[in-house]
Amino acid sequence: PVSPVSIEVEEIKASELIKKNKKKNISFKFSKKIGSVVILLVGILIVIFLVFYFLTNADLVIITQKASWETQSPVLASKVISENDESNFKVPAQYMKLSRQINENFATTGIKDVSVKSSGKIKIYNAYSSSAQNLVANTRFLSPDGKTFKITKAVTVPGAKIENGSIIPSYIEVAVVADQPGEKYNISPCKFTIPGFKGSAKYDKFYGESESAMSGGYIGEAKVASQADLDNGRSKLIDLAKISLEEELMSKLPEGFKVLDDAKAFTIEKEEYSVKAGDKAESFQISLNASLKVLVFKESDIKDLFTKAAQAKQTELLDKELYSANFEYGVPRVDFEKGLLSKEEKTSQKIL
C-alpha cells in the first residue's frame, strides 16, 4: 500500500520570480542532481523492503501422513540363528561371559580371649626301605625339647630310593599343629622323632624336619577376625567385582547391541578366606572368582521384525518407511546354557 501524498501550492509574484531567477536557476540545477541521487536511493530501499517483507512473511508448508501401529508380542532371541526368523518371531542373540578374580586384604576388628595352637610344616623322611609308609591323621612328632606336634591328615611317605646298594631317603611335606596352645610351642626349626615307632627299627629311619619356625601359638586377649569382618569384606569385594564386570561389559558390548538388566547373571564361582571367624589375626585376605553372563541382541533386528509384521497386517504400509519406533521390554526368561532369551515386547510405531 502507498500512503497519500499532500502537495502545497504557494503563489509567487512575477516580479519576485524575475529578481530571483538567476539564483534559482543555479539552485535548481544543483537540486536536480541531488534529487536524482535521492530518487535512486529511495528506489533501492523500496526494493529491499519489498524483498524482505515478502520473505519474512512466507510460510513453508509440508503436508505428510503418518500411520501408527501398536502391538504386543513375545520375541525369542537365540544364539543359534544368524538372521531374523519372521515366521517364528525370532532374532539373533549373542552370548557373552566375562570373568574377574579379585583379592583384597582387610583389617580385623574383633577382640577376645583366645587359646591358639602353634603350627607349621615338616618334611617326613623315609630312610628305611623302598616301600611306602602310611601314617594316620594325628600321628605324633616329638621335638628335642619334648614338644609334641601332630599331622592334620593321613599321609603316605614314599619309599626310599636304592642306588648302588645305598638308601637315598625320600620325603613328603605336611602340615602339623601343636598338641597344646601357647607361645612356648613357637619353636625354631629342628628334627622330630615319631614316638609311635619307638622300640622298632623304623624309629631312627623315619623322622621329620622343619625348615621354618612354628608360629601362631598364643594364650590371652587378641584381635580376631569376626564374622562381621568376613561378611563386610565379602560384600565389598562382590560390589567391586560387579562394578568391574559391568564396566568391562560396556567396553566390549558390540555397537548397536542392547542388553537388558534381567538378561544378566552375576555368579561367585569361588571364594577363599585366609582365616575363619574367631581366628587370631591382625588382618585377613579374601579372594573371589566372579563371572557375568549376558545375552544381548540388536534393537535394529527388533525394529525390522515388528515393521514387517506391521506391513504384513496392513498392506497399505508396504511402500512406506519406518519413521519412529518405541519398544517396551517385559521381564525376560533366560537360558544361558542354550543361549535363549524370551521376552514380551510392546511396540508403538509410526510409519510414513
Short mmCIF file of C-alpha atoms in Angstrom, two decimals:
data_model
loop_
_atom_site.label_atom_id
_atom_site.label_comp_id
_atom_site.label_asym_id
_atom_site.label_seq_id
_atom_site.Cartn_x
_atom_site.Cartn_y
_atom_site.Cartn_z
CA PRO A 1 0.00 0.00 0.00
CA VAL A 2 1.10 3.58 -0.81
CA SER A 3 0.45 6.44 1.65
CA PRO A 4 -1.32 9.58 0.28
CA VAL A 5 0.98 12.44 -0.70
CA SER A 6 -0.06 16.03 0.24
CA ILE A 7 1.02 18.91 -2.12
CA GLU A 8 1.06 22.55 -1.01
CA VAL A 9 0.98 25.36 -3.68
CA GLU A 10 2.38 28.81 -2.92
CA GLU A 11 1.69 31.98 -5.03
CA ILE A 12 4.78 33.93 -6.13
CA LYS A 13 4.57 37.25 -7.97
CA ALA A 14 6.22 37.51 -11.40
CA SER A 15 8.40 40.39 -10.36
CA GLU A 16 9.77 38.43 -7.43
CA LEU A 17 10.36 35.46 -9.65
CA ILE A 18 12.33 37.57 -12.16
CA LYS A 19 14.50 39.01 -9.38
CA LYS A 20 15.42 35.57 -8.07
CA ASN A 21 15.58 33.87 -11.42
CA LYS A 22 19.31 33.72 -11.76
CA LYS A 23 19.82 32.49 -8.26
CA LYS A 24 17.00 29.97 -8.59
CA ASN A 25 18.41 28.58 -11.78
CA ILE A 26 21.69 27.77 -10.07
CA SER A 27 19.91 26.28 -7.12
CA PHE A 28 17.56 24.33 -9.36
CA LYS A 29 20.35 22.72 -11.33
CA PHE A 30 22.09 21.68 -8.14
CA SER A 31 18.89 20.37 -6.58
CA LYS A 32 18.12 18.36 -9.70
CA LYS A 33 21.35 16.38 -9.32
CA ILE A 34 20.67 15.78 -5.64
CA GLY A 35 17.13 14.74 -6.42
CA SER A 36 18.26 12.13 -8.93
CA VAL A 37 20.52 10.54 -6.35
CA VAL A 38 17.80 10.61 -3.71
CA ILE A 39 15.25 9.06 -6.06
CA LEU A 40 17.72 6.27 -6.90
CA LEU A 41 18.42 5.53 -3.22
CA VAL A 42 14.74 5.57 -2.34
CA GLY A 43 14.05 3.15 -5.17
CA ILE A 44 16.72 0.76 -3.93
CA LEU A 45 15.37 0.94 -0.37
CA ILE A 46 11.83 0.22 -1.59
CA VAL A 47 13.03 -2.86 -3.49
CA ILE A 48 14.97 -4.13 -0.45
CA PHE A 49 11.96 -3.55 1.79
CA LEU A 50 9.63 -5.42 -0.54
CA VAL A 51 12.05 -8.37 -0.81
CA PHE A 52 12.42 -8.72 2.99
CA TYR A 53 8.73 -8.14 3.54
CA PHE A 54 7.67 -11.00 1.33
CA LEU A 55 10.45 -13.35 2.52
CA THR A 56 9.75 -12.89 6.20
CA ASN A 57 6.08 -13.46 5.71
CA ALA A 58 6.42 -16.64 3.64
CA ASP A 59 5.25 -19.91 5.29
CA LEU A 60 6.72 -23.27 4.21
CA VAL A 61 4.03 -25.90 4.49
CA ILE A 62 4.82 -29.63 4.07
CA ILE A 63 1.89 -31.98 4.19
CA THR A 64 2.54 -35.62 5.09
CA GLN A 65 0.65 -38.55 6.52
CA LYS A 66 1.74 -40.90 9.33
CA ALA A 67 0.29 -44.28 10.15
CA SER A 68 0.57 -45.50 13.75
CA TRP A 69 0.70 -49.18 14.65
CA GLU A 70 0.84 -50.77 18.13
CA THR A 71 1.13 -54.40 19.15
CA GLN A 72 2.43 -56.69 21.89
CA SER A 73 4.12 -59.98 21.13
CA PRO A 74 6.67 -62.41 22.61
CA VAL A 75 10.04 -62.44 20.89
CA LEU A 76 12.69 -65.17 21.17
CA ALA A 77 16.36 -64.19 20.87
CA SER A 78 18.58 -67.19 20.11
CA LYS A 79 22.33 -67.55 19.67
CA VAL A 80 21.85 -70.42 17.20
CA ILE A 81 20.41 -68.22 14.42
CA SER A 82 22.24 -65.51 12.46
CA GLU A 83 19.30 -63.59 10.96
CA ASN A 84 15.69 -62.76 11.76
CA ASP A 85 13.16 -65.58 11.60
CA GLU A 86 9.97 -63.61 10.90
CA SER A 87 7.63 -66.59 10.79
CA ASN A 88 8.62 -67.67 14.33
CA PHE A 89 9.29 -64.15 15.65
CA LYS A 90 12.96 -64.85 16.44
CA VAL A 91 16.01 -62.58 16.35
CA PRO A 92 19.71 -63.48 16.67
CA ALA A 93 21.33 -63.21 20.12
CA GLN A 94 24.93 -63.11 21.23
CA TYR A 95 26.17 -64.83 24.40
CA MET A 96 28.93 -63.18 26.42
CA LYS A 97 30.72 -64.36 29.57
CA LEU A 98 33.18 -62.16 31.45
CA SER A 99 35.32 -63.31 34.40
CA ARG A 100 37.19 -61.49 37.13
CA GLN A 101 39.45 -62.54 40.03
CA ILE A 102 39.73 -60.08 42.91
CA ASN A 103 41.90 -60.25 46.05
CA GLU A 104 41.96 -57.78 48.89
CA ASN A 105 43.23 -57.54 52.46
CA PHE A 106 41.03 -56.36 55.34
CA ALA A 107 41.79 -55.38 58.92
CA THR A 108 40.18 -57.35 61.76
CA THR A 109 38.05 -55.62 64.38
CA GLY A 110 37.14 -58.41 66.81
CA ILE A 111 38.81 -58.77 70.22
CA LYS A 112 38.54 -61.76 72.54
CA ASP A 113 40.48 -64.10 74.80
CA VAL A 114 41.99 -66.85 72.69
CA SER A 115 43.96 -70.05 73.04
CA VAL A 116 45.77 -70.74 69.78
CA LYS A 117 47.99 -73.68 68.91
CA SER A 118 51.24 -73.15 67.07
CA SER A 119 51.51 -74.66 63.60
CA GLY A 120 53.87 -75.09 60.68
CA LYS A 121 55.22 -77.60 58.17
CA ILE A 122 57.64 -80.51 58.37
CA LYS A 123 59.17 -82.92 55.87
CA ILE A 124 58.71 -86.59 56.83
CA TYR A 125 61.60 -88.72 55.62
CA ASN A 126 61.72 -92.45 54.81
CA ALA A 127 65.26 -93.76 55.11
CA TYR A 128 64.05 -97.25 56.00
CA SER A 129 63.19 -99.06 52.78
CA SER A 130 61.89 -98.69 49.24
CA SER A 131 58.37 -99.44 50.49
CA ALA A 132 55.93 -96.58 51.15
CA GLN A 133 54.73 -95.98 54.69
CA ASN A 134 51.20 -94.91 55.63
CA LEU A 135 50.73 -92.57 58.60
CA VAL A 136 47.30 -91.92 60.07
CA ALA A 137 45.95 -88.44 60.94
CA ASN A 138 47.18 -87.15 64.32
CA THR A 139 50.40 -89.17 64.14
CA ARG A 140 52.68 -87.56 66.77
CA PHE A 141 56.07 -85.95 66.15
CA LEU A 142 58.28 -85.06 69.10
CA SER A 143 60.79 -82.18 69.19
CA PRO A 144 64.13 -82.50 71.05
CA ASP A 145 62.75 -80.36 73.93
CA GLY A 146 59.67 -82.56 74.31
CA LYS A 147 57.07 -80.52 72.35
CA THR A 148 54.52 -82.70 70.56
CA PHE A 149 53.09 -81.83 67.14
CA LYS A 150 50.57 -83.84 65.11
CA ILE A 151 49.91 -84.16 61.40
CA THR A 152 46.43 -82.89 60.47
CA LYS A 153 45.56 -85.63 57.96
CA ALA A 154 46.65 -89.11 56.87
CA VAL A 155 49.64 -89.22 54.53
CA THR A 156 51.76 -91.75 52.67
CA VAL A 157 55.52 -91.34 52.86
CA PRO A 158 57.04 -92.55 49.58
CA GLY A 159 59.61 -95.36 49.57
CA ALA A 160 63.32 -94.56 49.64
CA LYS A 161 65.45 -94.89 46.53
CA ILE A 162 68.12 -97.60 46.38
CA GLU A 163 71.16 -96.62 44.32
CA ASN A 164 74.33 -98.72 44.21
CA GLY A 165 73.17 -100.52 47.32
CA SER A 166 72.69 -97.27 49.26
CA ILE A 167 69.41 -95.87 50.56
CA ILE A 168 68.55 -92.33 49.48
CA PRO A 169 65.74 -91.06 51.73
CA SER A 170 62.52 -89.79 50.16
CA TYR A 171 60.11 -87.37 51.85
CA ILE A 172 56.72 -85.68 51.83
CA GLU A 173 55.93 -82.23 53.25
CA VAL A 174 52.89 -81.98 55.54
CA ALA A 175 51.19 -79.54 57.93
CA VAL A 176 51.48 -80.06 61.68
CA VAL A 177 49.83 -78.43 64.70
CA ALA A 178 51.00 -78.28 68.30
CA ASP A 179 49.43 -80.59 70.87
CA GLN A 180 48.75 -77.64 73.23
CA PRO A 181 48.14 -73.88 72.78
CA GLY A 182 50.62 -71.23 73.81
CA GLU A 183 53.67 -69.30 72.65
CA LYS A 184 56.08 -71.91 74.07
CA TYR A 185 55.26 -74.10 71.05
CA ASN A 186 56.57 -71.44 68.63
CA ILE A 187 59.82 -73.38 68.36
CA SER A 188 62.75 -72.95 65.98
CA PRO A 189 63.49 -75.39 63.10
CA CYS A 190 64.52 -78.82 64.39
CA LYS A 191 64.41 -82.60 63.86
CA PHE A 192 61.40 -84.64 65.09
CA THR A 193 61.12 -88.29 66.05
CA ILE A 194 58.00 -90.44 65.77
CA PRO A 195 57.12 -91.86 69.23
CA GLY A 196 54.87 -94.49 67.67
CA PHE A 197 57.91 -96.19 66.11
CA LYS A 198 59.90 -96.25 69.34
CA GLY A 199 61.33 -99.69 70.05
CA SER A 200 61.36 -100.71 66.36
CA ALA A 201 63.90 -100.47 63.52
CA LYS A 202 61.77 -97.73 61.96
CA TYR A 203 62.30 -95.34 64.88
CA ASP A 204 65.62 -93.97 63.59
CA LYS A 205 64.76 -94.34 59.91
CA PHE A 206 61.52 -92.33 59.84
CA TYR A 207 61.78 -88.76 61.11
CA GLY A 208 60.62 -85.23 60.48
CA GLU A 209 62.46 -81.97 59.89
CA SER A 210 61.19 -78.39 59.88
CA GLU A 211 62.89 -75.72 57.81
CA SER A 212 60.95 -72.80 59.35
CA ALA A 213 59.92 -71.96 62.90
CA MET A 214 56.50 -72.96 64.19
CA SER A 215 54.28 -69.96 64.78
CA GLY A 216 50.88 -68.70 65.93
CA GLY A 217 50.82 -70.17 69.43
CA TYR A 218 49.16 -67.72 71.84
CA ILE A 219 47.08 -67.52 75.02
CA GLY A 220 45.39 -64.24 76.03
CA GLU A 221 43.40 -61.32 74.60
CA ALA A 222 43.94 -60.75 70.90
CA LYS A 223 42.47 -59.28 67.76
CA VAL A 224 40.42 -61.80 65.83
CA ALA A 225 38.50 -61.96 62.57
CA SER A 226 34.83 -61.60 63.45
CA GLN A 227 32.04 -62.96 61.30
CA ALA A 228 31.06 -59.34 60.58
CA ASP A 229 34.61 -58.70 59.33
CA LEU A 230 34.33 -61.60 56.90
CA ASP A 231 30.82 -60.65 55.75
CA ASN A 232 31.71 -56.98 55.23
CA GLY A 233 34.85 -57.87 53.32
CA ARG A 234 32.91 -60.27 51.11
CA SER A 235 30.23 -57.67 50.42
CA LYS A 236 32.82 -55.07 49.39
CA LEU A 237 34.56 -57.50 47.06
CA ILE A 238 31.27 -58.51 45.44
CA ASP A 239 30.36 -54.86 44.81
CA LEU A 240 33.82 -54.26 43.35
CA ALA A 241 33.54 -57.33 41.12
CA LYS A 242 30.10 -56.25 39.83
CA ILE A 243 31.27 -52.74 39.00
CA SER A 244 34.40 -54.05 37.30
CA LEU A 245 32.47 -56.58 35.21
CA GLU A 246 29.78 -54.04 34.23
CA GLU A 247 32.47 -51.63 33.03
CA GLU A 248 34.12 -54.38 31.01
CA LEU A 249 30.74 -55.36 29.52
CA MET A 250 30.05 -51.79 28.39
CA SER A 251 33.51 -51.52 26.83
CA LYS A 252 33.13 -54.83 24.97
CA LEU A 253 29.44 -54.60 24.02
CA PRO A 254 29.25 -54.62 20.20
CA GLU A 255 27.92 -51.43 18.64
CA GLY A 256 24.17 -51.46 18.13
CA PHE A 257 23.54 -54.25 20.66
CA LYS A 258 21.19 -53.94 23.62
CA VAL A 259 21.44 -55.70 26.97
CA LEU A 260 18.53 -56.00 29.40
CA ASP A 261 19.23 -55.83 33.13
CA ASP A 262 17.21 -59.01 33.66
CA ALA A 263 19.26 -60.82 31.00
CA LYS A 264 22.42 -60.76 33.14
CA ALA A 265 23.63 -63.35 35.62
CA PHE A 266 26.34 -62.47 38.17
CA THR A 267 27.90 -65.52 39.85
CA ILE A 268 30.52 -66.07 42.56
CA GLU A 269 32.32 -69.15 41.28
CA LYS A 270 34.94 -69.45 44.02
CA GLU A 271 35.80 -67.69 47.27
CA GLU A 272 38.67 -68.24 49.65
CA TYR A 273 39.46 -66.78 53.08
CA SER A 274 42.84 -66.77 54.78
CA VAL A 275 41.15 -67.10 58.21
CA LYS A 276 37.96 -68.40 59.79
CA ALA A 277 35.65 -66.43 62.06
CA GLY A 278 37.28 -66.29 65.51
CA ASP A 279 40.84 -66.84 64.27
CA LYS A 280 43.52 -64.67 65.82
CA ALA A 281 44.73 -62.25 63.17
CA GLU A 282 45.52 -58.59 62.61
CA SER A 283 44.29 -58.80 59.02
CA PHE A 284 42.98 -61.32 56.55
CA GLN A 285 42.62 -61.81 52.80
CA ILE A 286 39.59 -62.72 50.69
CA SER A 287 39.87 -63.98 47.13
CA LEU A 288 36.84 -64.08 44.81
CA ASN A 289 36.39 -65.52 41.33
CA ALA A 290 33.27 -63.94 39.78
CA SER A 291 31.62 -64.07 36.37
CA LEU A 292 28.95 -62.15 34.45
CA LYS A 293 26.87 -63.89 31.80
CA VAL A 294 24.72 -61.88 29.38
CA LEU A 295 22.59 -62.40 26.28
CA VAL A 296 22.45 -59.36 24.00
CA PHE A 297 20.61 -58.56 20.77
CA LYS A 298 20.36 -55.83 18.16
CA GLU A 299 17.42 -53.50 18.62
CA SER A 300 17.52 -52.87 14.86
CA ASP A 301 16.54 -56.55 14.41
CA ILE A 302 13.54 -55.96 16.68
CA LYS A 303 12.55 -52.90 14.62
CA ASP A 304 12.79 -54.87 11.37
CA LEU A 305 10.77 -57.72 12.85
CA PHE A 306 7.88 -55.54 14.01
CA THR A 307 7.97 -53.31 10.91
CA LYS A 308 7.50 -56.31 8.62
CA ALA A 309 4.79 -57.62 10.96
CA ALA A 310 3.00 -54.28 10.66
CA GLN A 311 3.32 -54.28 6.88
CA ALA A 312 2.06 -57.86 6.70
CA LYS A 313 -1.08 -56.92 8.62
CA GLN A 314 -1.62 -53.57 6.93
CA THR A 315 -0.70 -53.89 3.25
CA GLU A 316 -1.07 -50.14 2.69
CA LEU A 317 2.18 -49.73 4.69
CA LEU A 318 4.27 -51.80 2.25
CA ASP A 319 5.55 -48.78 0.31
CA LYS A 320 6.20 -46.71 3.44
CA GLU A 321 9.22 -46.33 5.69
CA LEU A 322 9.58 -46.51 9.47
CA TYR A 323 9.51 -43.01 10.94
CA SER A 324 9.85 -43.76 14.65
CA ALA A 325 9.54 -46.72 16.99
CA ASN A 326 9.22 -47.18 20.73
CA PHE A 327 9.75 -50.53 22.48
CA GLU A 328 8.80 -51.63 25.99
CA TYR A 329 10.50 -54.85 27.14
CA GLY A 330 8.95 -57.20 29.65
CA VAL A 331 10.87 -59.34 32.16
CA PRO A 332 12.71 -61.96 30.08
CA ARG A 333 13.14 -65.67 30.66
CA VAL A 334 16.78 -66.58 30.12
CA ASP A 335 18.53 -69.89 29.45
CA PHE A 336 22.25 -69.15 29.29
CA GLU A 337 23.17 -72.76 28.57
CA LYS A 338 21.03 -72.84 25.41
CA GLY A 339 21.56 -69.18 24.62
CA LEU A 340 17.84 -68.35 24.61
CA LEU A 341 16.20 -65.10 25.68
CA SER A 342 12.41 -64.96 25.64
CA LYS A 343 10.79 -61.58 26.25
CA GLU A 344 7.37 -59.99 25.90
CA GLU A 345 7.62 -56.79 23.88
CA LYS A 346 5.20 -53.96 23.32
CA THR A 347 5.87 -51.66 20.38
CA SER A 348 4.34 -48.47 19.07
CA GLN A 349 5.49 -47.38 15.62
CA LYS A 350 4.87 -44.51 13.24
CA ILE A 351 5.32 -45.27 9.56
CA LEU A 352 5.46 -42.68 6.76
#
